[in-house]
PDB file of C-alpha atoms in Angstrom:
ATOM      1  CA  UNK V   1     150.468  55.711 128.903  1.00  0.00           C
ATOM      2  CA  UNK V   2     150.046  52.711 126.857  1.00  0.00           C
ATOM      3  CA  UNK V   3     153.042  51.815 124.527  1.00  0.00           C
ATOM      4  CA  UNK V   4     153.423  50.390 121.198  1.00  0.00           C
ATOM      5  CA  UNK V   5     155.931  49.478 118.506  1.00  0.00           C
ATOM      6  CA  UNK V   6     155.864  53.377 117.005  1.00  0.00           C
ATOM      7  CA  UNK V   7     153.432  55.584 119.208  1.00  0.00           C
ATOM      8  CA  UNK V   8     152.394  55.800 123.021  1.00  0.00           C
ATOM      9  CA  UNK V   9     148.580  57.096 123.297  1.00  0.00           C
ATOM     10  CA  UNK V  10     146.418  57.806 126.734  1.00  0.00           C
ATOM     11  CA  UNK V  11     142.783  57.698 126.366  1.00  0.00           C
ATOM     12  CA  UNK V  12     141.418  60.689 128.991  1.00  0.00           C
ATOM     13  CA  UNK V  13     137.630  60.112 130.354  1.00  0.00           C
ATOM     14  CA  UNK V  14     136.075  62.409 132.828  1.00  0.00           C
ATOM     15  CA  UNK V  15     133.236  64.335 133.901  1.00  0.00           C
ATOM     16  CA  UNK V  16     135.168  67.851 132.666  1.00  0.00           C
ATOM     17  CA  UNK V  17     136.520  66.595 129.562  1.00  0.00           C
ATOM     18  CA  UNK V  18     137.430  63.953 126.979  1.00  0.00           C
ATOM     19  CA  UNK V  19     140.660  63.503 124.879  1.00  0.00           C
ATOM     20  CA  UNK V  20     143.280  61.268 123.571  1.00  0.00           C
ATOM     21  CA  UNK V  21     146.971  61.970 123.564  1.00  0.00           C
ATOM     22  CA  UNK V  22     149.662  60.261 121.814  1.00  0.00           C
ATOM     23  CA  UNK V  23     153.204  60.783 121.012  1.00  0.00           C
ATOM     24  CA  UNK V  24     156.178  59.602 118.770  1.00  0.00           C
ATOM     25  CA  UNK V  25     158.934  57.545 120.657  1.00  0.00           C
ATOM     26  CA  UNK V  26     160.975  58.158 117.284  1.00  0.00           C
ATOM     27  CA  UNK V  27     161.591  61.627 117.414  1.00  0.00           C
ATOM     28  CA  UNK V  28     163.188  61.616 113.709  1.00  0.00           C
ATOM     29  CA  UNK V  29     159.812  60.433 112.346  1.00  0.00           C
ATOM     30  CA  UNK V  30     157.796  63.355 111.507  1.00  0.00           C
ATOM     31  CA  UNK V  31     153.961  62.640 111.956  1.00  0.00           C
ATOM     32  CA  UNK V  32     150.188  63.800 111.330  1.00  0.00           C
ATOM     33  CA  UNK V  33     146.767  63.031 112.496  1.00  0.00           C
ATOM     34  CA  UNK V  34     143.941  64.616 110.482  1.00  0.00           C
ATOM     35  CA  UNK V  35     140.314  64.103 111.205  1.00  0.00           C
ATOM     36  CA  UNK V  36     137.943  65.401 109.316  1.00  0.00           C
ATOM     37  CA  UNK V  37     134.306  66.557 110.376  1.00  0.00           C
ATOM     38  CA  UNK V  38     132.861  63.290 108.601  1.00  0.00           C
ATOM     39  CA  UNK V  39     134.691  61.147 111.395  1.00  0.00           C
ATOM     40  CA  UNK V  40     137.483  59.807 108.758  1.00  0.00           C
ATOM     41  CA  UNK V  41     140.469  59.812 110.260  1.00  0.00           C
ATOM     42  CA  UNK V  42     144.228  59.139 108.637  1.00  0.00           C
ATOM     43  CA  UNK V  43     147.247  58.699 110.216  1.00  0.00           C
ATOM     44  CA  UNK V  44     150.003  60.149 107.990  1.00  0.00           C
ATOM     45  CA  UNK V  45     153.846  59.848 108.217  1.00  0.00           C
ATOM     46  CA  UNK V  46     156.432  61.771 106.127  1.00  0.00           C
ATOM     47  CA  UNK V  47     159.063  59.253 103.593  1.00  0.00           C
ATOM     48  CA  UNK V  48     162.203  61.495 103.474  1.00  0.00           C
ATOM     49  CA  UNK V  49     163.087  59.338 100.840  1.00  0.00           C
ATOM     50  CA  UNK V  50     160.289  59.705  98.496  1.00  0.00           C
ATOM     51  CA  UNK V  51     159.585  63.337  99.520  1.00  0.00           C
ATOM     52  CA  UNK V  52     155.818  62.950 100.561  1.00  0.00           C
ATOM     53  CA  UNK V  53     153.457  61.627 102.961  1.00  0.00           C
ATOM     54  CA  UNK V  54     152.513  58.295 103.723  1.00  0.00           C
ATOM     55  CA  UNK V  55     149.619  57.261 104.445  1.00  0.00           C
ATOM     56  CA  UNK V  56     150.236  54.498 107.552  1.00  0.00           C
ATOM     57  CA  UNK V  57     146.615  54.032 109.078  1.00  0.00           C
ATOM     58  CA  UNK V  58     143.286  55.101 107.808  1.00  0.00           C
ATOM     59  CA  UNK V  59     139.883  54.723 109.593  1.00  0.00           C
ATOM     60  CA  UNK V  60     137.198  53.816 108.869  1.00  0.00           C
ATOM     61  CA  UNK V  61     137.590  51.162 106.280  1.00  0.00           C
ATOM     62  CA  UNK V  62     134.625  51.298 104.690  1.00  0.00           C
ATOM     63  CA  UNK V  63     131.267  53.556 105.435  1.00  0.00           C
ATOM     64  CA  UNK V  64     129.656  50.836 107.319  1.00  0.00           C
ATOM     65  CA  UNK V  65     132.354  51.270 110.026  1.00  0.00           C
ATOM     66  CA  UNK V  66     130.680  54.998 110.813  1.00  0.00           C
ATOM     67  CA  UNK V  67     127.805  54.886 113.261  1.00  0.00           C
ATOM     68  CA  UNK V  68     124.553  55.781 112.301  1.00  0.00           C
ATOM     69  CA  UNK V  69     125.577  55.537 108.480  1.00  0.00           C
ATOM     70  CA  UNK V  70     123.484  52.520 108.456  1.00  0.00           C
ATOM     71  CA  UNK V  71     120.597  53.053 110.372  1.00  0.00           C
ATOM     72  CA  UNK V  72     117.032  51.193 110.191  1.00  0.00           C
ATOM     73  CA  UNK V  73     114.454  53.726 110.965  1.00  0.00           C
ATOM     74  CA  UNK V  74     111.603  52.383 112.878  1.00  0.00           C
ATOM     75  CA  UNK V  75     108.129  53.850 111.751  1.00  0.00           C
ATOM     76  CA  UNK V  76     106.582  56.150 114.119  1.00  0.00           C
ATOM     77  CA  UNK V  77     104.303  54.176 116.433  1.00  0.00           C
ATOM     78  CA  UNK V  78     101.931  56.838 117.795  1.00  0.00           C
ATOM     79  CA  UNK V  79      98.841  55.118 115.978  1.00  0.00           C
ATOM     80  CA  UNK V  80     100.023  51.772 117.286  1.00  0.00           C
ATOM     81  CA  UNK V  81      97.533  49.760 119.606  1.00  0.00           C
ATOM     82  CA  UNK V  82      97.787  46.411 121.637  1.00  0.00           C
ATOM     83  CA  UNK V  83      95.925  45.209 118.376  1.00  0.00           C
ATOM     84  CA  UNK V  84      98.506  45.516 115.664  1.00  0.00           C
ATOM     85  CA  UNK V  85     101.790  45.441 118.030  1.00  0.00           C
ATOM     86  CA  UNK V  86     103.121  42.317 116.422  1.00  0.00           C
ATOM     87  CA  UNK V  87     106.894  41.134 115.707  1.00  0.00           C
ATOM     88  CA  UNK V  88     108.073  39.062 112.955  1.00  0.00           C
ATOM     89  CA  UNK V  89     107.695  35.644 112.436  1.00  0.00           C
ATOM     90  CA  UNK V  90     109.944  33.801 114.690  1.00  0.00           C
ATOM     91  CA  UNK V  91     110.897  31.161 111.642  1.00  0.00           C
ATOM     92  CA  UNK V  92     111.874  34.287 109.211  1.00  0.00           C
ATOM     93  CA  UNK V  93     114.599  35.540 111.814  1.00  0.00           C
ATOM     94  CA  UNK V  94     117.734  37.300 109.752  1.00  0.00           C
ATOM     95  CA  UNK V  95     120.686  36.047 109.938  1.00  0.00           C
ATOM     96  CA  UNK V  96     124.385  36.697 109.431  1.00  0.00           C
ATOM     97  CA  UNK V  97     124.164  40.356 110.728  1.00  0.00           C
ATOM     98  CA  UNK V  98     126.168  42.723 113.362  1.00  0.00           C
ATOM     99  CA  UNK V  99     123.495  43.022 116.290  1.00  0.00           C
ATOM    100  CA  UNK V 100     122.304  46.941 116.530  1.00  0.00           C
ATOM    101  CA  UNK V 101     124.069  49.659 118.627  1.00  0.00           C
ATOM    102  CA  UNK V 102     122.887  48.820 122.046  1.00  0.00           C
ATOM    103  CA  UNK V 103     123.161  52.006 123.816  1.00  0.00           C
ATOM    104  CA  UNK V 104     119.259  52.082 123.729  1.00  0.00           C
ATOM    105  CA  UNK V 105     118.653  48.258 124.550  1.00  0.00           C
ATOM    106  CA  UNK V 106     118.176  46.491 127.872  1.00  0.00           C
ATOM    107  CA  UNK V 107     119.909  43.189 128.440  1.00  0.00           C
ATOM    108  CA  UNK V 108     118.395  40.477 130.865  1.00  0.00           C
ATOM    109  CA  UNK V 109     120.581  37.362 131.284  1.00  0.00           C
ATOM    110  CA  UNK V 110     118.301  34.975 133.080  1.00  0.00           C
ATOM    111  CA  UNK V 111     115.626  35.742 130.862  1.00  0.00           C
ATOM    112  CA  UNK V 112     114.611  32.883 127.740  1.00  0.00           C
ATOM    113  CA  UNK V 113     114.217  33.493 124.116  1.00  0.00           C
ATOM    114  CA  UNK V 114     110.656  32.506 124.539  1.00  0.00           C
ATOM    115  CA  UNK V 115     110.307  35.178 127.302  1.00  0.00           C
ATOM    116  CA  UNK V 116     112.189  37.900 125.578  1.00  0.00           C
ATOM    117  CA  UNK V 117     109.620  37.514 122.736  1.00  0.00           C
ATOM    118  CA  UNK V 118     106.794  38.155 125.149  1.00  0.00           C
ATOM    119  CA  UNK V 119     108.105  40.887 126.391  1.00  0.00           C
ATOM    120  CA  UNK V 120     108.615  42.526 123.655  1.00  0.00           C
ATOM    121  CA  UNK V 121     105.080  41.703 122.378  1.00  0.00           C
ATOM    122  CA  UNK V 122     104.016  43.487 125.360  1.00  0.00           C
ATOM    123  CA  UNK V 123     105.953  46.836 125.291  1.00  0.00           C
ATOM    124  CA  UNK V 124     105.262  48.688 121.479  1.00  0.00           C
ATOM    125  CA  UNK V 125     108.669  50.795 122.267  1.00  0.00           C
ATOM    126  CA  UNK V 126     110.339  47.478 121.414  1.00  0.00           C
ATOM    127  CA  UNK V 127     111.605  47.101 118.387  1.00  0.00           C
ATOM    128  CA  UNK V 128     114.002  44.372 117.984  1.00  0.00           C
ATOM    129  CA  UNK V 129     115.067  41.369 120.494  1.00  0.00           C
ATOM    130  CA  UNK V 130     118.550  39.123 120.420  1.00  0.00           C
ATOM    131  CA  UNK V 131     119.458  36.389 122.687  1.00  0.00           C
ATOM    132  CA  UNK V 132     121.898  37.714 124.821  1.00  0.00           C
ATOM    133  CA  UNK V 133     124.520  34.537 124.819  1.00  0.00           C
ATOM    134  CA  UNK V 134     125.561  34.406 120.980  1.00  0.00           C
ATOM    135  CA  UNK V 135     127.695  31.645 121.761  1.00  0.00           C
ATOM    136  CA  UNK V 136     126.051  29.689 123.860  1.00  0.00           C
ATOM    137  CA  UNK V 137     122.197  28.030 122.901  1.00  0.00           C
ATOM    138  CA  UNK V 138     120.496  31.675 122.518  1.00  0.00           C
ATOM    139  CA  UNK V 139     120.090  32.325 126.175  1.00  0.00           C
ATOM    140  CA  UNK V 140     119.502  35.691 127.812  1.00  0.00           C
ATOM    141  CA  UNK V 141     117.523  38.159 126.187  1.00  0.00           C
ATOM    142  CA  UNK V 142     118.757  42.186 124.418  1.00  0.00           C
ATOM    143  CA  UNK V 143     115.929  44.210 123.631  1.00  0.00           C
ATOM    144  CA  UNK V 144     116.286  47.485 121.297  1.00  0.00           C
ATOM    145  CA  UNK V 145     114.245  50.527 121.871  1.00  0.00           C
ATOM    146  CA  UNK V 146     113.789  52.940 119.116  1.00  0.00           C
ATOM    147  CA  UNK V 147     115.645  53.039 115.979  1.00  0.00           C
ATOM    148  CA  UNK V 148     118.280  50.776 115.057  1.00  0.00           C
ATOM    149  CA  UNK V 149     121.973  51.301 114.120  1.00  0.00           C
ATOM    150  CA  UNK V 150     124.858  50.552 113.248  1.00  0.00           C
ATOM    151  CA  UNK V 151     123.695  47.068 111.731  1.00  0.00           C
ATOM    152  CA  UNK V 152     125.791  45.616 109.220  1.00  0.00           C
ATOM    153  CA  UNK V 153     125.177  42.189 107.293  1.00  0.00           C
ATOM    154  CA  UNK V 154     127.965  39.518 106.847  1.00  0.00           C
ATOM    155  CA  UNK V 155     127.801  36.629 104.044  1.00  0.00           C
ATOM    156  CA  UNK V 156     128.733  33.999 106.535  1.00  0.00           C
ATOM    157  CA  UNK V 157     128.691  34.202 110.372  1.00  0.00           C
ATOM    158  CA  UNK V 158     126.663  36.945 112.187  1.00  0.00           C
ATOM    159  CA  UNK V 159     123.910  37.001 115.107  1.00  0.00           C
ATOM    160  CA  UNK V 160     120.175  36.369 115.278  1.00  0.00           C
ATOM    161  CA  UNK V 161     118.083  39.438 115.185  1.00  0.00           C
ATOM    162  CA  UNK V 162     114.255  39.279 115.525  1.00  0.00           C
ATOM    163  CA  UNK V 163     112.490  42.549 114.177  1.00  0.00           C
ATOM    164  CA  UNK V 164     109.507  43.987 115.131  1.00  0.00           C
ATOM    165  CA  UNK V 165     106.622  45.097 112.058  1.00  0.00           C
ATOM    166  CA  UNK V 166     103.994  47.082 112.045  1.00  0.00           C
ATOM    167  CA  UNK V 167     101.276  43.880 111.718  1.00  0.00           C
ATOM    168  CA  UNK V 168      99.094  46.514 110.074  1.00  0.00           C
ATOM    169  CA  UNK V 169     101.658  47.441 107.491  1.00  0.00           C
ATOM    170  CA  UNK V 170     102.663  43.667 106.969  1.00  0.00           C
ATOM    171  CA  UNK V 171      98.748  42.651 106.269  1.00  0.00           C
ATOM    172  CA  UNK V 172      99.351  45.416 103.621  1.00  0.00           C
ATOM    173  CA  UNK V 173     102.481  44.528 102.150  1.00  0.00           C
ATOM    174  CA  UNK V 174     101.006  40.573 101.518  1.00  0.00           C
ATOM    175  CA  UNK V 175      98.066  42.413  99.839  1.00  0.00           C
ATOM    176  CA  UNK V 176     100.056  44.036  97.605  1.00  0.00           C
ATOM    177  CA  UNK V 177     102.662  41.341  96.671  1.00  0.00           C
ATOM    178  CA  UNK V 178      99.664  39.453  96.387  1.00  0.00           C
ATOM    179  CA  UNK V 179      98.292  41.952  93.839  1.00  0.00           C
ATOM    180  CA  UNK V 180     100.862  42.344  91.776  1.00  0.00           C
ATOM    181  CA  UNK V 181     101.285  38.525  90.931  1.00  0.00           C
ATOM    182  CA  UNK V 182      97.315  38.373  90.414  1.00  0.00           C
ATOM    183  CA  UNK V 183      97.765  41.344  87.937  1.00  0.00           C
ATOM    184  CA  UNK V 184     100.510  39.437  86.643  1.00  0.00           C
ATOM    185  CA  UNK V 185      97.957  36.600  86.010  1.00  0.00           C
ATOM    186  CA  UNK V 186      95.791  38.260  84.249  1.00  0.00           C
ATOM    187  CA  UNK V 187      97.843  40.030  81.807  1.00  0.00           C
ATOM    188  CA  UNK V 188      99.474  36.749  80.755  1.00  0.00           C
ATOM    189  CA  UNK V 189      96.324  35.505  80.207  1.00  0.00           C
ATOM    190  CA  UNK V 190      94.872  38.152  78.277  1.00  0.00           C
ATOM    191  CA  UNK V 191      98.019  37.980  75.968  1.00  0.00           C
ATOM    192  CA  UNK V 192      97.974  34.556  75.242  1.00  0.00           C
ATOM    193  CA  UNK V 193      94.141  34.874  74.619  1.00  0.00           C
ATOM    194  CA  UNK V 194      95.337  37.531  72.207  1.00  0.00           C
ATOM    195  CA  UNK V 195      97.578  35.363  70.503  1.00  0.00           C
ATOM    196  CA  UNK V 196      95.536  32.520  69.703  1.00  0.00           C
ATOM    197  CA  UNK V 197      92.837  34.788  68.554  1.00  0.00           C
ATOM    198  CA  UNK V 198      94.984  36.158  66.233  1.00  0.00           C
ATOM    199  CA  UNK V 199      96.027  32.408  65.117  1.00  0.00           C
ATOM    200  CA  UNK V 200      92.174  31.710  64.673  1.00  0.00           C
ATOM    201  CA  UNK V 201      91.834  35.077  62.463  1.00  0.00           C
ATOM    202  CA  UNK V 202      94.468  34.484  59.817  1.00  0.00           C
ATOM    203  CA  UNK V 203      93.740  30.752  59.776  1.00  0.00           C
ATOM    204  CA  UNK V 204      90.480  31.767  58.824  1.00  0.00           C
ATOM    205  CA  UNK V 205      91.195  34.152  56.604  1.00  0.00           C
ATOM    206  CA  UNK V 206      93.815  31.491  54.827  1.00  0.00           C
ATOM    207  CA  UNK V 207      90.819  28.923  54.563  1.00  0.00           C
ATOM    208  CA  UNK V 208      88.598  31.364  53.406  1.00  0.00           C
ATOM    209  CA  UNK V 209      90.916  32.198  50.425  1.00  0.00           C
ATOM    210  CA  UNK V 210      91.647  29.241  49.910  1.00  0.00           C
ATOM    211  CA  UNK V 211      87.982  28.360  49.330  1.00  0.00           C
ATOM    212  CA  UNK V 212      87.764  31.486  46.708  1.00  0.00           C
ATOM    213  CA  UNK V 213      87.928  31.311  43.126  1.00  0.00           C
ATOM    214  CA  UNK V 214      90.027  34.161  42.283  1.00  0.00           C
ATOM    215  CA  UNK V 215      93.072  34.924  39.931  1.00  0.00           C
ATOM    216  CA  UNK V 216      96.462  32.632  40.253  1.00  0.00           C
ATOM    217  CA  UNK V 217      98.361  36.145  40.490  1.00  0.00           C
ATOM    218  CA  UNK V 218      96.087  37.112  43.627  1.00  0.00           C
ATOM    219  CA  UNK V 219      96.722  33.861  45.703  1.00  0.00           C
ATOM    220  CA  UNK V 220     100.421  33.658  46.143  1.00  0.00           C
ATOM    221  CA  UNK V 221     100.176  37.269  47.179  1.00  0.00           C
ATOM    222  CA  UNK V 222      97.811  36.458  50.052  1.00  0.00           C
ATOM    223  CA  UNK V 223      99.785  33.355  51.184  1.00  0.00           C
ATOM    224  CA  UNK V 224     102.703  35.721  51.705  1.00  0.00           C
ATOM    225  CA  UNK V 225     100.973  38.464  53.911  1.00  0.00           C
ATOM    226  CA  UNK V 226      99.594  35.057  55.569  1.00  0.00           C
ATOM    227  CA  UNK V 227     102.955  33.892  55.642  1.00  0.00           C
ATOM    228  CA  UNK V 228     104.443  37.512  57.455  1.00  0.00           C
ATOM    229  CA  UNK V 229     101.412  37.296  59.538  1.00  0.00           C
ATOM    230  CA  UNK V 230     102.736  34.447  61.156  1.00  0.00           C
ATOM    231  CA  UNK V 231     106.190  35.455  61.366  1.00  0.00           C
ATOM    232  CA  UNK V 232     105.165  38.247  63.321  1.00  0.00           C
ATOM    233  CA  UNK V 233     102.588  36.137  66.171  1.00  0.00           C
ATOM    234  CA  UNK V 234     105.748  33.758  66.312  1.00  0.00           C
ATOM    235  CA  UNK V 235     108.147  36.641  67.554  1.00  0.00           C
ATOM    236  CA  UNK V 236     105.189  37.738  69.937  1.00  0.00           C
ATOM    237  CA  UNK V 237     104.818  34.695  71.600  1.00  0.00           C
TER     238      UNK V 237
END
């Protein structure tokens, strides 16, 4: 039975069964455990004083505390070939996050960054690689198998993790990123082609009147439309 300041709890691992126990040493204090089928738990004591519960520990603290709430699912791989089985490039690793679950992962010690890479480039099951010693010069190698989760991403700190693409899908993705700032291109273009046409048109049509013999009443009439005309290209471009 391990012991604390309030409560005693034993943790109960066999092949039959599985179970935690815990008890009160204060027998005045009235408690309650509730967990709910989500997997949030709260730990709730009664104030005499106040005439309600307290609420004295609560778990988890946020969502990304629940396993498999955050989960990268890796893209089914039954079309893969030695061709297209591809990782990441090494220079583009993500940093700052909590390495994956590693229940499906296999960890080899003696093995180098540079050799964890290869192995993983030849086995299309793998889908992520770590070195194994974090605090050491990246040493040792963890390879993940399948989907990933229970990663989390912190704003300073965190551990290497290499992920492995589909190189087909990646080929595709630069395509279409590549696309959309061609497209991009051309419709800026054709705007400002628009624009200046439209510049050309009323100067013409200014010199043109200008050029005409035609009533005093008429003229100051056009040079106003000319004058909204260019109001208008102004707030366009």
């Amino acid at each position: 039975m391990t012991q604390s300041y309030i409560i005693g709890y034993a943790f109960v691992n066999t092949i039959d069964e599985l179970y935690l126990v815990y008890n009160i040493y204060n027998s005045s204090i009235f408690s309650s455990f509730v967990l709910d089928d989500s997997g949030a738990m709260q730990w709730m004591t009664w104030v005499e004083r106040n005439r309600r519960w307290s609420i004295f520990f609560s778990a988890p603290i946020d969502m990304c505390a629940v396993t498999a709430e955050h989960t990268l699912a890796v893209a089914q791989r039954t079309r893969w070939s030695a061709i297209v089985c591809r990782v990441s490039n090494p220079n583009l690793q993500p940093i700052g996050l909590k390495l994956p679950d590693t229940s499906m992962s296999l960890v080899d010690k003696n093995l180098s960054l540079n050799g964890c890479e290869r192995g993983c480039l030849n086995n299309c099951s793998c889908t992520a690689y770590a070195p194994a010693d974090i605090t050491g010069e990246g040493s040792g190698c963890i390879a993940w198998f399948g989907n990933l989760m229970d990663i989390r991403y912190f704003s300073e700190g965190g551990d290497h993790l290499f992920l492995r693409v589909d190189a087909v899908e990646l080929a595709a993705q630069a395509r279409k990123d590549k696309g959309f700032f061609h497209n991009k291109r051309k419709v800026a273009i054709l705007t400002v082609s628009l624009v200046v046409g439209l510049l050309l048109f009323a100067a013409s049509v200014y010199g043109l009147l200008e050029k005409r013999k035609g009533s005093m009443e008429m003229r100051p009439r056009w040079h106003r439309i000319l004058l909204l005309i260019k109001k208008f290209l102004q707030r366009m471009s």
